[in-house]
PDB file of C-alpha atoms in Angstrom:
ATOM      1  CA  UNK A   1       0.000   0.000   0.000  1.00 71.00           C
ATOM      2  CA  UNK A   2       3.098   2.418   0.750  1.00 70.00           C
ATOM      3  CA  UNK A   3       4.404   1.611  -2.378  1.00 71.00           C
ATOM      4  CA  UNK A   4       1.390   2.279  -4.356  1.00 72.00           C
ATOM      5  CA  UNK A   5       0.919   5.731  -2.474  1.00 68.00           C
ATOM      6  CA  UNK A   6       4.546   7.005  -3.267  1.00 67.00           C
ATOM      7  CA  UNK A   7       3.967   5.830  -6.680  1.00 67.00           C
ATOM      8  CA  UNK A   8       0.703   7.951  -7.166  1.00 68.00           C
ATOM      9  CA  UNK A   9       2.471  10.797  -5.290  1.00 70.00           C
ATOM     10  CA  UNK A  10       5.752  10.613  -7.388  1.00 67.00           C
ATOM     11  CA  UNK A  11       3.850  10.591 -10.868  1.00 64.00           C
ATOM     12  CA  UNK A  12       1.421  13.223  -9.619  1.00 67.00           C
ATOM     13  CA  UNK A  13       4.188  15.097  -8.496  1.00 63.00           C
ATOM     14  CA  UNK A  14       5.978  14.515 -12.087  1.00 66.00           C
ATOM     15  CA  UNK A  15       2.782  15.415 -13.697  1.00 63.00           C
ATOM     16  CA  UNK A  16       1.981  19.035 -11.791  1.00 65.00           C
ATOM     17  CA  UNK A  17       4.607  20.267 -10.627  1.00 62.00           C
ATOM     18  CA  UNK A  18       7.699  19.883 -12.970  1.00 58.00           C
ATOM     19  CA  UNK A  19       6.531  20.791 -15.999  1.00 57.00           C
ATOM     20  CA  UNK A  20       6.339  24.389 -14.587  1.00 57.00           C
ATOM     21  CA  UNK A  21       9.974  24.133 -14.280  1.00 57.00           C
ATOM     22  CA  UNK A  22      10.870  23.979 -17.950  1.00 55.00           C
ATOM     23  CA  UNK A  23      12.309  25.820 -20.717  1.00 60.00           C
ATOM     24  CA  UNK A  24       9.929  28.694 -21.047  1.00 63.00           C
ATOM     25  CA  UNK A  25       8.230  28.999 -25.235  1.00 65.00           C
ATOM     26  CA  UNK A  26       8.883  31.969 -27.333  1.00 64.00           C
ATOM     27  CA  UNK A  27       5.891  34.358 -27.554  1.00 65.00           C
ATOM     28  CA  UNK A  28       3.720  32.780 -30.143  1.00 67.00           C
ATOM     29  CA  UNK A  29       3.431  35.048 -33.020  1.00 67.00           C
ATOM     30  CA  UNK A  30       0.235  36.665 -34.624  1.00 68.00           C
ATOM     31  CA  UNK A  31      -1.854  34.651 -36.547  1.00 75.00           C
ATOM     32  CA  UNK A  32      -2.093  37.627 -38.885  1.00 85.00           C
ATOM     33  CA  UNK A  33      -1.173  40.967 -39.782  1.00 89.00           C
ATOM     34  CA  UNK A  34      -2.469  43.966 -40.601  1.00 93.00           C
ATOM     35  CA  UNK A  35      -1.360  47.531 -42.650  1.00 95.00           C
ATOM     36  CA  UNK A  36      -1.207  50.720 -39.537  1.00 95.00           C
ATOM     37  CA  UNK A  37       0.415  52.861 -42.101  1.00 96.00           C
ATOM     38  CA  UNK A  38       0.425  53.839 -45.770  1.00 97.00           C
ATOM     39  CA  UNK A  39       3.286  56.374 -46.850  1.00 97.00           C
ATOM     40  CA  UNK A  40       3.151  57.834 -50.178  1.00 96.00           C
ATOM     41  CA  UNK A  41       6.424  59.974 -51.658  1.00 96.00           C
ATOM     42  CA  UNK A  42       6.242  61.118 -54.818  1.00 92.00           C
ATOM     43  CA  UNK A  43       7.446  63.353 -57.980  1.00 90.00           C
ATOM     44  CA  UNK A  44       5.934  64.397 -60.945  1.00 85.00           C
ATOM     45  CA  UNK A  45       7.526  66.563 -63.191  1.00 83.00           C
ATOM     46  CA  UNK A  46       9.150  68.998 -61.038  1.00 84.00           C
ATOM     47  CA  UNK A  47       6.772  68.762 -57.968  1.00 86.00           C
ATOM     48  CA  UNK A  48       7.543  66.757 -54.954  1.00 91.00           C
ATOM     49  CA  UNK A  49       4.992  65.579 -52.295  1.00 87.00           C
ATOM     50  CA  UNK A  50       4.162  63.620 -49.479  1.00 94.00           C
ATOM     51  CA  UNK A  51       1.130  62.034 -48.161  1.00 94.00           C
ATOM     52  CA  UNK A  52       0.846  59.842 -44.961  1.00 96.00           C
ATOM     53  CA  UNK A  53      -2.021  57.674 -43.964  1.00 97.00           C
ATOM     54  CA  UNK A  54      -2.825  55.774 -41.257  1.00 95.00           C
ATOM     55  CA  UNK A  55      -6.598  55.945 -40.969  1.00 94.00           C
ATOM     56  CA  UNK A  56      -8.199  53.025 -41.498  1.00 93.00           C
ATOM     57  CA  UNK A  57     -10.771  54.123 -44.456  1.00 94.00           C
ATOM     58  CA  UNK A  58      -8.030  55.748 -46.385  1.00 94.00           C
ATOM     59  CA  UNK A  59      -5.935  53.032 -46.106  1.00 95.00           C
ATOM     60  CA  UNK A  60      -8.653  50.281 -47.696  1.00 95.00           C
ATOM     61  CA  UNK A  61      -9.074  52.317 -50.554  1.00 95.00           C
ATOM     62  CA  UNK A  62      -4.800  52.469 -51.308  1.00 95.00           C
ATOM     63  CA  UNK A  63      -5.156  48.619 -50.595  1.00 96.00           C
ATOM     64  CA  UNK A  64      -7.953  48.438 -52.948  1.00 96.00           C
ATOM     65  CA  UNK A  65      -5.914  50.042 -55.523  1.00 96.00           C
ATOM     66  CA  UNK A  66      -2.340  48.117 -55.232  1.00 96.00           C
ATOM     67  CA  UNK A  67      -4.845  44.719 -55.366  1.00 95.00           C
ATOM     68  CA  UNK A  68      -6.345  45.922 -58.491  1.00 94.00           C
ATOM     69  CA  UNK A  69      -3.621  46.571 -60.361  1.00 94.00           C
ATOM     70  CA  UNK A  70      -2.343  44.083 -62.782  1.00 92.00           C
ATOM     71  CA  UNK A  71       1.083  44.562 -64.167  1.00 92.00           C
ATOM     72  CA  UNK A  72       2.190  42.390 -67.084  1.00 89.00           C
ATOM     73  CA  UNK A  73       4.041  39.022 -66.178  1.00 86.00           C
ATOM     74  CA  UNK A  74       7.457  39.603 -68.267  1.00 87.00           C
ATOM     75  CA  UNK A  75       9.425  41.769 -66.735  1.00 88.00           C
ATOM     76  CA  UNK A  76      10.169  45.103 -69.404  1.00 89.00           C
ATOM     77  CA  UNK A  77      13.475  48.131 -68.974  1.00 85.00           C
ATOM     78  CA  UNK A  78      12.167  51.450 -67.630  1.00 75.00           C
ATOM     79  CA  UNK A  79      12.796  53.779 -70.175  1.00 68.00           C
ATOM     80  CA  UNK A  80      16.275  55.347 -70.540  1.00 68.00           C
ATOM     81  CA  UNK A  81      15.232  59.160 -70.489  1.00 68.00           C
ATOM     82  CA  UNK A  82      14.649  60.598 -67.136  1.00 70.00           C
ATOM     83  CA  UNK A  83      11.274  59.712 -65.433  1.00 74.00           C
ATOM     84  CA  UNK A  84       9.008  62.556 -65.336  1.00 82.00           C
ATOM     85  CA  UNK A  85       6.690  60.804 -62.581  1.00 88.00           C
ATOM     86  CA  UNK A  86       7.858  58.373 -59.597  1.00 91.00           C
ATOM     87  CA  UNK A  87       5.859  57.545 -56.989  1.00 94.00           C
ATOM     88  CA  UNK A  88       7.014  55.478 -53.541  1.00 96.00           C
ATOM     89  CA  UNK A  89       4.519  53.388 -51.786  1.00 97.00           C
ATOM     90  CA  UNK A  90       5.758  52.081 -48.367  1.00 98.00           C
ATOM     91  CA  UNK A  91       2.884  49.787 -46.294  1.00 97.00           C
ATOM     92  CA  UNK A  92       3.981  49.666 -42.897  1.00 97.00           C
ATOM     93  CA  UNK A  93       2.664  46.535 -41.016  1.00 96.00           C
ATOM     94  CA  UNK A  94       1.738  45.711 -37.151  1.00 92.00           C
ATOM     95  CA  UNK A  95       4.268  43.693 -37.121  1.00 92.00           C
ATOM     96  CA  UNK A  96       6.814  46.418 -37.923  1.00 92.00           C
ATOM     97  CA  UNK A  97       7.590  45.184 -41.378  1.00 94.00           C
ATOM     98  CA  UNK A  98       7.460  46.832 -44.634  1.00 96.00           C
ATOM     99  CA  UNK A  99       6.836  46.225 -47.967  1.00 97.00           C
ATOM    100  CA  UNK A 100       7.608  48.752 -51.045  1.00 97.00           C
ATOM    101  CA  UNK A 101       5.636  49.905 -54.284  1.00 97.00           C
ATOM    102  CA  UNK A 102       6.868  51.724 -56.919  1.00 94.00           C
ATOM    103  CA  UNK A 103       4.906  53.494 -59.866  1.00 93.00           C
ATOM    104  CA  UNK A 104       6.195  55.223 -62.824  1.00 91.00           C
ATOM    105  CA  UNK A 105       6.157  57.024 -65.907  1.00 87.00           C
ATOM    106  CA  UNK A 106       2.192  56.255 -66.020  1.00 87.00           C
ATOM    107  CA  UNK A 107       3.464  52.900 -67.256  1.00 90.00           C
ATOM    108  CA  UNK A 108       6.052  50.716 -64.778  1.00 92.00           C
ATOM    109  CA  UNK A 109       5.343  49.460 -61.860  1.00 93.00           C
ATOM    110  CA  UNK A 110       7.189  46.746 -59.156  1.00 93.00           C
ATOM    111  CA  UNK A 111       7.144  45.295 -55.933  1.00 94.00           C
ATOM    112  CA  UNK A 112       9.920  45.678 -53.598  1.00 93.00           C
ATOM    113  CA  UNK A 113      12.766  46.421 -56.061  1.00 86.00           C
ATOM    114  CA  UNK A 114      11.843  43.656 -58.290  1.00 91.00           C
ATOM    115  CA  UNK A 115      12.233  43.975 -61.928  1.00 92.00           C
ATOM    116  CA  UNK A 116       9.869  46.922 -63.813  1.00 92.00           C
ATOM    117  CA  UNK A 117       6.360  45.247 -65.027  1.00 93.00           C
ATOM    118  CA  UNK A 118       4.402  47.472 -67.982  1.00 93.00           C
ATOM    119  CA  UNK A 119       0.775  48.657 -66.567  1.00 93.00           C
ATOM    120  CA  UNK A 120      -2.055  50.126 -68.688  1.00 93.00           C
ATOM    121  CA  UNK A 121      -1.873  54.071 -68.431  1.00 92.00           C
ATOM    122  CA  UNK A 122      -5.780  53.700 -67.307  1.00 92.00           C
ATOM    123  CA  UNK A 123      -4.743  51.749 -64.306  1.00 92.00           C
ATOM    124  CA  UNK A 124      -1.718  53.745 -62.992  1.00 92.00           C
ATOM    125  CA  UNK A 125      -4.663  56.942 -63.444  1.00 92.00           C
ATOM    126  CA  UNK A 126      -6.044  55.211 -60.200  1.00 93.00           C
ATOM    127  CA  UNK A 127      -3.421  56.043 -58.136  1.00 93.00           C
ATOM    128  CA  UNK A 128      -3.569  59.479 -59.170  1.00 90.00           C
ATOM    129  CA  UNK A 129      -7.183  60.010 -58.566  1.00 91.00           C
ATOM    130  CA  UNK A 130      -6.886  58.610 -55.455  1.00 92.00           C
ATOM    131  CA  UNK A 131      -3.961  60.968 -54.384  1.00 90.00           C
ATOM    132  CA  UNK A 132      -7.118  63.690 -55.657  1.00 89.00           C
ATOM    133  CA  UNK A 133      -9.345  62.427 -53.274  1.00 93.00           C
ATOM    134  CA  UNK A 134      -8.336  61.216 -50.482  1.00 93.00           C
ATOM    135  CA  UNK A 135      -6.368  63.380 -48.880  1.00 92.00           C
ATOM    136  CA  UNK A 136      -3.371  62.303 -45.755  1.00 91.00           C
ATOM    137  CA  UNK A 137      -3.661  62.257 -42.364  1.00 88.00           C
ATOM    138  CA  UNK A 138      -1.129  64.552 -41.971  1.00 63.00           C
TER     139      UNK A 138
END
């Protein structure tokens, strides 16, 4: 009977109260993650601007646009002459990560640093409307 009882007290003790005393887990990472902030630098022609957005609303509707667009699958040169328009688009994530746009001559577009990909002229309008409309948090 003693031995039975120091058994059941060893293995309960094994069970409850050593486990606490292991290697503690890394914080478990988000199961997602989301955009806080859209920054938009930009140049056309001889004007340079700004624009900053970290409202939610204004933010969908730059998300909206970089899904919609649909760049060409080969990749094609940017052309040689200097590019009139040049825009930046930097998402900033909760998680603290980045990821970089780029849009220009009404034409080119990639995704961060990749090679140039052609656009229609009627898509790359989109962003420009939307730099119209919606104006930055800041």
């Amino acid at each position: 009977m003693k031995k039975r009882f120091l058994l059941l007290f060893l293995l309960c003790f094994y069970l409850f109260l050593l486990p606490g005393c292991g290697k503690k887990t890394a914080p478990k990472t988000p199961l997602c993650r989301v955009v806080t902030q859209v920054e938009i630098t930009g140049r056309e022609k001889d004007v340079q601007f700004y624009r900053k957005y970290t409202n939610e609303e204004k933010t969908k509707w730059l998300l909206l646009y970089l899904n919609a667009v649909d760049p060409d699958i080969r990749p094609v040169a940017p052309p040689t002459d200097p590019i009139r328009s040049h825009y930046t688009i930097t998402l900033t994530f909760s998680d603290g990560k980045s990821k970089v746009f780029e849009q220009a001559a009404h034409r080119f577009f990639r995704t961060e640093s990749r090679p140039w990909q052609a656009i229609a002229p009627a898509q790359a309008a989109g962003l420009y409307t939307l730099l119209r409309t919606v104006p930055g948090d800041l």
